[in-house]
Amino acid sequence: MDIEKMLEIESLYSQYASLLTDKQRDIISMYYDEDYSLGEISQILKISRQSVYDSLKRSETALKDYESKLGMIDKMKQIEIFVNSIEKCLCFDKENKENMTLEIDAERVTQLKVILDEIKELI
Amino acid sequence: MDIEKMLEIESLYSQYASLLTDKQRDIISMYYDEDYSLGEISQILKISRQSVYDSLKRSETALKDYESKLGMIDKMKQIEIFVNSIEKCLCFDKENKENMTLEIDAERVTQLKVILDEIKELI
């Protein structure tokens, strides 16, 4: 299976699984997490191979549609980038080990303010 | 109209409007944003007052259901609280005005690390 597609579906599934039906969730989970083939899922659930395939396609389309409408994954990725930037700005690795204080120069103070404002814009 | 309920619906609508149909969006918007009565909406859209009422109720239920399943509003509120805590920890108001650097004591450094980790847990 195409690893990039698998990661994309897993990411969409982790965010939007609750909007799928129980049956759609079962089939996605068996196919992507448990690595069953379409034929095996068909045997286990006692439905045709075509039904398994159709369900998977419908679920994938639905998951992509939810992301295009809600953009939660995109938003969380942006917040993650901002949080990483805050950590970088704070440069914890350069902590003064003696008294454990942190001194942040003027440029970084400005950067931090901008980042925090950008997160606020997103939420 | 109950102001608390109105604010709740507006918050849900701002997050999940894209998952409603065009017609549901029109009716919610006329009722909550433009302050039309059920009767007025019924006349404008040439549908029964009961249909307007039913559409509103269905939309409200759907919006609440999306939040209970996805929890985006809850998550964004938590991130907002964390971002405010970061700002407080950085205490920009206590900047050294001469050279514009910021000195953060050990306790606040620890707090900042905890907050950043908590945001990462959420995203």
mmCIF file of C-alpha atoms in Angstrom:
data_model
loop_
_atom_site.group_PDB
_atom_site.id
_atom_site.type_symbol
_atom_site.label_atom_id
_atom_site.label_comp_id
_atom_site.label_asym_id
_atom_site.label_seq_id
_atom_site.Cartn_x
_atom_site.Cartn_y
_atom_site.Cartn_z
ATOM 1 C CA MET A 1 0.000 0.000 0.000
ATOM 2 C CA ASP A 2 1.131 3.552 -0.795
ATOM 3 C CA ILE A 3 2.701 4.666 2.516
ATOM 4 C CA GLU A 4 1.967 8.349 1.930
ATOM 5 C CA LYS A 5 -1.711 7.655 1.320
ATOM 6 C CA MET A 6 -1.819 5.392 4.383
ATOM 7 C CA LEU A 7 -0.403 8.151 6.598
ATOM 8 C CA GLU A 8 -2.864 10.656 5.150
ATOM 9 C CA ILE A 9 -5.849 8.390 5.852
ATOM 10 C CA GLU A 10 -4.576 7.611 9.356
ATOM 11 C CA SER A 11 -4.233 11.303 10.111
ATOM 12 C CA LEU A 12 -7.733 12.048 8.767
ATOM 13 C CA TYR A 13 -9.136 9.041 10.621
ATOM 14 C CA SER A 14 -7.588 10.068 13.945
ATOM 15 C CA GLN A 15 -9.305 13.450 13.636
ATOM 16 C CA TYR A 16 -12.676 12.603 12.083
ATOM 17 C CA ALA A 17 -13.384 8.930 12.926
ATOM 18 C CA SER A 18 -16.236 9.977 15.211
ATOM 19 C CA LEU A 19 -18.163 11.272 12.189
ATOM 20 C CA LEU A 20 -18.128 7.897 10.420
ATOM 21 C CA THR A 21 -20.582 5.072 11.090
ATOM 22 C CA ASP A 22 -19.551 2.093 13.260
ATOM 23 C CA LYS A 23 -19.331 -0.090 10.171
ATOM 24 C CA GLN A 24 -17.198 2.414 8.261
ATOM 25 C CA ARG A 25 -14.878 2.664 11.273
ATOM 26 C CA ASP A 26 -14.586 -1.132 11.539
ATOM 27 C CA ILE A 27 -13.646 -1.505 7.888
ATOM 28 C CA ILE A 28 -11.141 1.389 7.886
ATOM 29 C CA SER A 29 -9.563 0.040 11.053
ATOM 30 C CA MET A 30 -9.292 -3.534 9.711
ATOM 31 C CA TYR A 31 -7.823 -2.356 6.420
ATOM 32 C CA TYR A 32 -5.420 0.348 7.598
ATOM 33 C CA ASP A 33 -4.529 -0.641 11.191
ATOM 34 C CA GLU A 34 -4.834 -4.408 11.154
ATOM 35 C CA ASP A 35 -3.658 -4.793 7.568
ATOM 36 C CA TYR A 36 -6.409 -7.201 6.459
ATOM 37 C CA SER A 37 -6.995 -7.554 2.716
ATOM 38 C CA LEU A 38 -10.334 -6.660 1.098
ATOM 39 C CA GLY A 39 -11.018 -10.400 0.690
ATOM 40 C CA GLU A 40 -10.322 -11.147 4.356
ATOM 41 C CA ILE A 41 -12.568 -8.290 5.539
ATOM 42 C CA SER A 42 -15.274 -9.522 3.172
ATOM 43 C CA GLN A 43 -15.090 -13.010 4.753
ATOM 44 C CA ILE A 44 -15.007 -11.740 8.348
ATOM 45 C CA LEU A 45 -17.935 -9.323 7.929
ATOM 46 C CA LYS A 46 -19.836 -11.637 5.544
ATOM 47 C CA ILE A 47 -20.345 -8.934 2.933
ATOM 48 C CA SER A 48 -19.132 -8.844 -0.677
ATOM 49 C CA ARG A 49 -15.614 -7.737 -1.516
ATOM 50 C CA GLN A 50 -17.172 -4.979 -3.608
ATOM 51 C CA SER A 51 -19.102 -3.691 -0.557
ATOM 52 C CA VAL A 52 -15.891 -3.563 1.465
ATOM 53 C CA TYR A 53 -14.187 -1.646 -1.347
ATOM 54 C CA ASP A 54 -17.139 0.760 -1.732
ATOM 55 C CA SER A 55 -17.266 1.405 2.014
ATOM 56 C CA LEU A 56 -13.543 2.180 2.115
ATOM 57 C CA LYS A 57 -13.819 4.591 -0.813
ATOM 58 C CA ARG A 58 -16.869 6.310 0.684
ATOM 59 C CA SER A 59 -15.127 6.663 4.059
ATOM 60 C CA GLU A 60 -11.975 8.073 2.474
ATOM 61 C CA THR A 61 -14.007 10.582 0.477
ATOM 62 C CA ALA A 62 -15.982 11.558 3.594
ATOM 63 C CA LEU A 63 -12.803 12.021 5.674
ATOM 64 C CA LYS A 64 -11.209 14.217 2.989
ATOM 65 C CA ASP A 65 -14.437 16.183 2.681
ATOM 66 C CA TYR A 66 -14.494 16.850 6.455
ATOM 67 C CA GLU A 67 -10.928 18.150 6.354
ATOM 68 C CA SER A 68 -11.656 20.362 3.348
ATOM 69 C CA LYS A 69 -14.639 21.822 5.231
ATOM 70 C CA LEU A 70 -13.256 22.017 8.788
ATOM 71 C CA GLY A 71 -9.472 22.081 8.281
ATOM 72 C CA MET A 72 -8.743 20.757 11.793
ATOM 73 C CA ILE A 73 -5.587 18.916 10.740
ATOM 74 C CA ASP A 74 -4.293 21.950 8.911
ATOM 75 C CA LYS A 75 -5.037 24.185 11.907
ATOM 76 C CA MET A 76 -3.363 21.800 14.374
ATOM 77 C CA LYS A 77 -0.273 21.580 12.129
ATOM 78 C CA GLN A 78 -0.020 25.370 12.108
ATOM 79 C CA ILE A 79 -0.378 25.548 15.894
ATOM 80 C CA GLU A 80 2.327 22.877 16.213
ATOM 81 C CA ILE A 81 4.679 24.940 14.053
ATOM 82 C CA PHE A 82 4.009 28.001 16.231
ATOM 83 C CA VAL A 83 4.581 26.031 19.444
ATOM 84 C CA ASN A 84 7.879 24.739 18.069
ATOM 85 C CA SER A 85 8.821 28.321 17.199
ATOM 86 C CA ILE A 86 8.075 29.422 20.764
ATOM 87 C CA GLU A 87 10.351 26.677 22.094
ATOM 88 C CA LYS A 88 13.073 27.711 19.677
ATOM 89 C CA CYS A 89 12.686 31.381 20.665
ATOM 90 C CA LEU A 90 12.937 30.506 24.331
ATOM 91 C CA CYS A 91 16.090 28.488 23.576
ATOM 92 C CA PHE A 92 15.802 26.393 26.723
ATOM 93 C CA ASP A 93 19.107 24.731 25.872
ATOM 94 C CA LYS A 94 20.845 28.031 26.547
ATOM 95 C CA GLU A 95 19.444 28.264 30.070
ATOM 96 C CA ASN A 96 21.795 29.667 32.602
ATOM 97 C CA LYS A 97 22.543 26.434 34.420
ATOM 98 C CA GLU A 98 23.673 28.108 37.628
ATOM 99 C CA ASN A 99 20.505 29.908 38.580
ATOM 100 C CA MET A 100 18.262 28.365 35.900
ATOM 101 C CA THR A 101 17.026 31.718 34.674
ATOM 102 C CA LEU A 102 16.449 32.449 31.019
ATOM 103 C CA GLU A 103 17.457 35.688 29.398
ATOM 104 C CA ILE A 104 15.708 36.512 26.158
ATOM 105 C CA ASP A 105 17.061 39.239 23.900
ATOM 106 C CA ALA A 106 14.922 42.005 22.410
ATOM 107 C CA GLU A 107 14.648 40.415 18.977
ATOM 108 C CA ARG A 108 13.327 37.169 20.414
ATOM 109 C CA VAL A 109 10.884 38.991 22.668
ATOM 110 C CA THR A 110 9.402 40.619 19.564
ATOM 111 C CA GLN A 111 9.293 37.258 17.758
ATOM 112 C CA LEU A 112 7.508 35.657 20.712
ATOM 113 C CA LYS A 113 4.827 38.340 20.737
ATOM 114 C CA VAL A 114 4.232 37.876 17.012
ATOM 115 C CA ILE A 115 3.960 34.086 17.374
ATOM 116 C CA LEU A 116 1.514 34.331 20.272
ATOM 117 C CA ASP A 117 -0.636 36.772 18.285
ATOM 118 C CA GLU A 118 -0.571 34.408 15.310
ATOM 119 C CA ILE A 119 -1.808 31.516 17.455
ATOM 120 C CA LYS A 120 -4.603 33.736 18.756
ATOM 121 C CA GLU A 121 -5.629 34.536 15.194
ATOM 122 C CA LEU A 122 -6.030 30.807 14.569
ATOM 123 C CA ILE A 123 -8.161 30.000 17.593
ATOM 124 C CA MET B 1 -34.082 35.240 22.935
ATOM 125 C CA ASP B 2 -31.960 33.569 25.629
ATOM 126 C CA ILE B 3 -28.599 35.333 25.249
ATOM 127 C CA GLU B 4 -26.580 32.399 26.578
ATOM 128 C CA LYS B 5 -28.166 30.022 24.073
ATOM 129 C CA MET B 6 -27.622 32.534 21.277
ATOM 130 C CA LEU B 7 -23.910 32.784 22.099
ATOM 131 C CA GLU B 8 -23.635 28.997 22.243
ATOM 132 C CA ILE B 9 -25.260 28.577 18.833
ATOM 133 C CA GLU B 10 -23.129 31.351 17.332
ATOM 134 C CA SER B 11 -19.973 29.699 18.639
ATOM 135 C CA LEU B 12 -21.042 26.284 17.285
ATOM 136 C CA TYR B 13 -22.091 27.856 13.986
ATOM 137 C CA SER B 14 -18.772 29.671 13.534
ATOM 138 C CA GLN B 15 -16.972 26.346 13.900
ATOM 139 C CA TYR B 16 -19.253 23.895 12.088
ATOM 140 C CA ALA B 17 -21.347 25.948 9.620
ATOM 141 C CA SER B 18 -19.558 24.281 6.719
ATOM 142 C CA LEU B 19 -21.133 20.935 7.667
ATOM 143 C CA LEU B 20 -24.700 22.260 7.351
ATOM 144 C CA THR B 21 -26.632 22.528 4.084
ATOM 145 C CA ASP B 22 -26.985 25.900 2.322
ATOM 146 C CA LYS B 23 -30.612 26.098 3.389
ATOM 147 C CA GLN B 24 -29.828 25.293 7.034
ATOM 148 C CA ARG B 25 -27.129 27.974 6.997
ATOM 149 C CA ASP B 26 -29.516 30.540 5.487
ATOM 150 C CA ILE B 27 -32.148 29.929 8.147
ATOM 151 C CA ILE B 28 -29.685 29.941 11.082
ATOM 152 C CA SER B 29 -28.123 33.131 9.774
ATOM 153 C CA MET B 30 -31.489 34.884 9.290
ATOM 154 C CA TYR B 31 -32.682 33.845 12.732
ATOM 155 C CA TYR B 32 -29.555 34.379 14.821
ATOM 156 C CA ASP B 33 -27.563 37.050 12.932
ATOM 157 C CA GLU B 34 -30.266 39.074 11.205
ATOM 158 C CA ASP B 35 -32.827 38.648 13.980
ATOM 159 C CA TYR B 36 -35.764 37.722 11.723
ATOM 160 C CA SER B 37 -38.735 35.998 13.367
ATOM 161 C CA LEU B 38 -39.855 32.508 12.345
ATOM 162 C CA GLY B 39 -42.850 34.090 10.587
ATOM 163 C CA GLU B 40 -40.681 36.516 8.621
ATOM 164 C CA ILE B 41 -38.278 33.759 7.528
ATOM 165 C CA SER B 42 -41.290 31.663 6.516
ATOM 166 C CA GLN B 43 -42.567 34.501 4.281
ATOM 167 C CA ILE B 44 -39.155 35.270 2.756
ATOM 168 C CA LEU B 45 -38.341 31.638 1.947
ATOM 169 C CA LYS B 46 -41.943 30.740 1.062
ATOM 170 C CA ILE B 47 -41.997 27.698 3.346
ATOM 171 C CA SER B 48 -44.222 27.006 6.349
ATOM 172 C CA ARG B 49 -43.404 28.434 9.764
ATOM 173 C CA GLN B 50 -43.214 24.852 11.028
ATOM 174 C CA SER B 51 -40.564 24.006 8.407
ATOM 175 C CA VAL B 52 -38.473 26.971 9.515
ATOM 176 C CA TYR B 53 -38.785 25.853 13.138
ATOM 177 C CA ASP B 54 -37.928 22.229 12.287
ATOM 178 C CA SER B 55 -34.896 23.279 10.253
ATOM 179 C CA LEU B 56 -33.617 25.435 13.127
ATOM 180 C CA LYS B 57 -34.030 22.610 15.635
ATOM 181 C CA ARG B 58 -32.349 20.086 13.313
ATOM 182 C CA SER B 59 -29.432 22.469 12.709
ATOM 183 C CA GLU B 60 -28.977 23.155 16.409
ATOM 184 C CA THR B 61 -29.002 19.440 17.184
ATOM 185 C CA ALA B 62 -26.519 18.765 14.379
ATOM 186 C CA LEU B 63 -24.158 21.537 15.559
ATOM 187 C CA LYS B 64 -24.216 20.231 19.146
ATOM 188 C CA ASP B 65 -23.646 16.713 17.867
ATOM 189 C CA TYR B 66 -20.576 17.812 15.874
ATOM 190 C CA GLU B 67 -19.095 19.473 18.967
ATOM 191 C CA SER B 68 -19.778 16.424 21.120
ATOM 192 C CA LYS B 69 -18.019 14.248 18.524
ATOM 193 C CA LEU B 70 -15.150 16.531 17.476
ATOM 194 C CA GLY B 71 -14.761 18.900 20.424
ATOM 195 C CA MET B 72 -13.065 21.615 18.337
ATOM 196 C CA ILE B 73 -14.493 24.463 20.414
ATOM 197 C CA ASP B 74 -13.402 22.816 23.634
ATOM 198 C CA LYS B 75 -9.913 22.177 22.237
ATOM 199 C CA MET B 76 -9.526 25.750 20.972
ATOM 200 C CA LYS B 77 -10.644 27.102 24.363
ATOM 201 C CA GLN B 78 -7.986 24.993 26.100
ATOM 202 C CA ILE B 79 -5.292 26.169 23.681
ATOM 203 C CA GLU B 80 -6.390 29.759 24.290
ATOM 204 C CA ILE B 81 -6.016 29.267 28.045
ATOM 205 C CA PHE B 82 -2.510 27.834 27.539
ATOM 206 C CA VAL B 83 -1.513 30.701 25.244
ATOM 207 C CA ASN B 84 -2.710 33.202 27.827
ATOM 208 C CA SER B 85 -0.673 31.336 30.454
ATOM 209 C CA ILE B 86 2.440 31.586 28.280
ATOM 210 C CA GLU B 87 1.926 35.327 27.963
ATOM 211 C CA LYS B 88 1.481 35.623 31.698
ATOM 212 C CA CYS B 89 4.606 33.539 32.346
ATOM 213 C CA LEU B 90 6.629 35.695 30.007
ATOM 214 C CA CYS B 91 5.345 38.799 31.819
ATOM 215 C CA PHE B 92 6.075 41.124 28.925
ATOM 216 C CA ASP B 93 5.032 44.059 31.077
ATOM 217 C CA LYS B 94 8.123 43.515 33.188
ATOM 218 C CA GLU B 95 10.465 43.819 30.208
ATOM 219 C CA ASN B 96 13.672 45.583 30.887
ATOM 220 C CA LYS B 97 12.839 48.778 29.022
ATOM 221 C CA GLU B 98 16.460 49.836 28.574
ATOM 222 C CA ASN B 99 17.723 46.959 26.521
ATOM 223 C CA MET B 100 14.351 45.268 25.933
ATOM 224 C CA THR B 101 15.545 41.892 27.163
ATOM 225 C CA LEU B 102 13.396 39.602 29.237
ATOM 226 C CA GLU B 103 14.693 37.680 32.207
ATOM 227 C CA ILE B 104 12.644 34.691 33.242
ATOM 228 C CA ASP B 105 13.198 33.068 36.603
ATOM 229 C CA ALA B 106 13.618 29.330 37.116
ATOM 230 C CA GLU B 107 10.071 28.727 38.335
ATOM 231 C CA ARG B 108 8.583 30.365 35.258
ATOM 232 C CA VAL B 109 10.919 28.485 32.947
ATOM 233 C CA THR B 110 9.581 25.249 34.415
ATOM 234 C CA GLN B 111 5.992 26.476 34.059
ATOM 235 C CA LEU B 112 6.592 27.409 30.418
ATOM 236 C CA LYS B 113 7.942 23.956 29.617
ATOM 237 C CA VAL B 114 4.887 22.332 31.213
ATOM 238 C CA ILE B 115 2.481 24.585 29.278
ATOM 239 C CA LEU B 116 4.192 23.916 25.959
ATOM 240 C CA ASP B 117 4.067 20.171 26.607
ATOM 241 C CA GLU B 118 0.369 20.445 27.444
ATOM 242 C CA ILE B 119 -0.357 22.217 24.162
ATOM 243 C CA LYS B 120 1.551 19.489 22.331
ATOM 244 C CA GLU B 121 -0.608 16.852 24.033
ATOM 245 C CA LEU B 122 -3.685 18.581 22.612
ATOM 246 C CA ILE B 123 -2.550 18.849 19.009
#
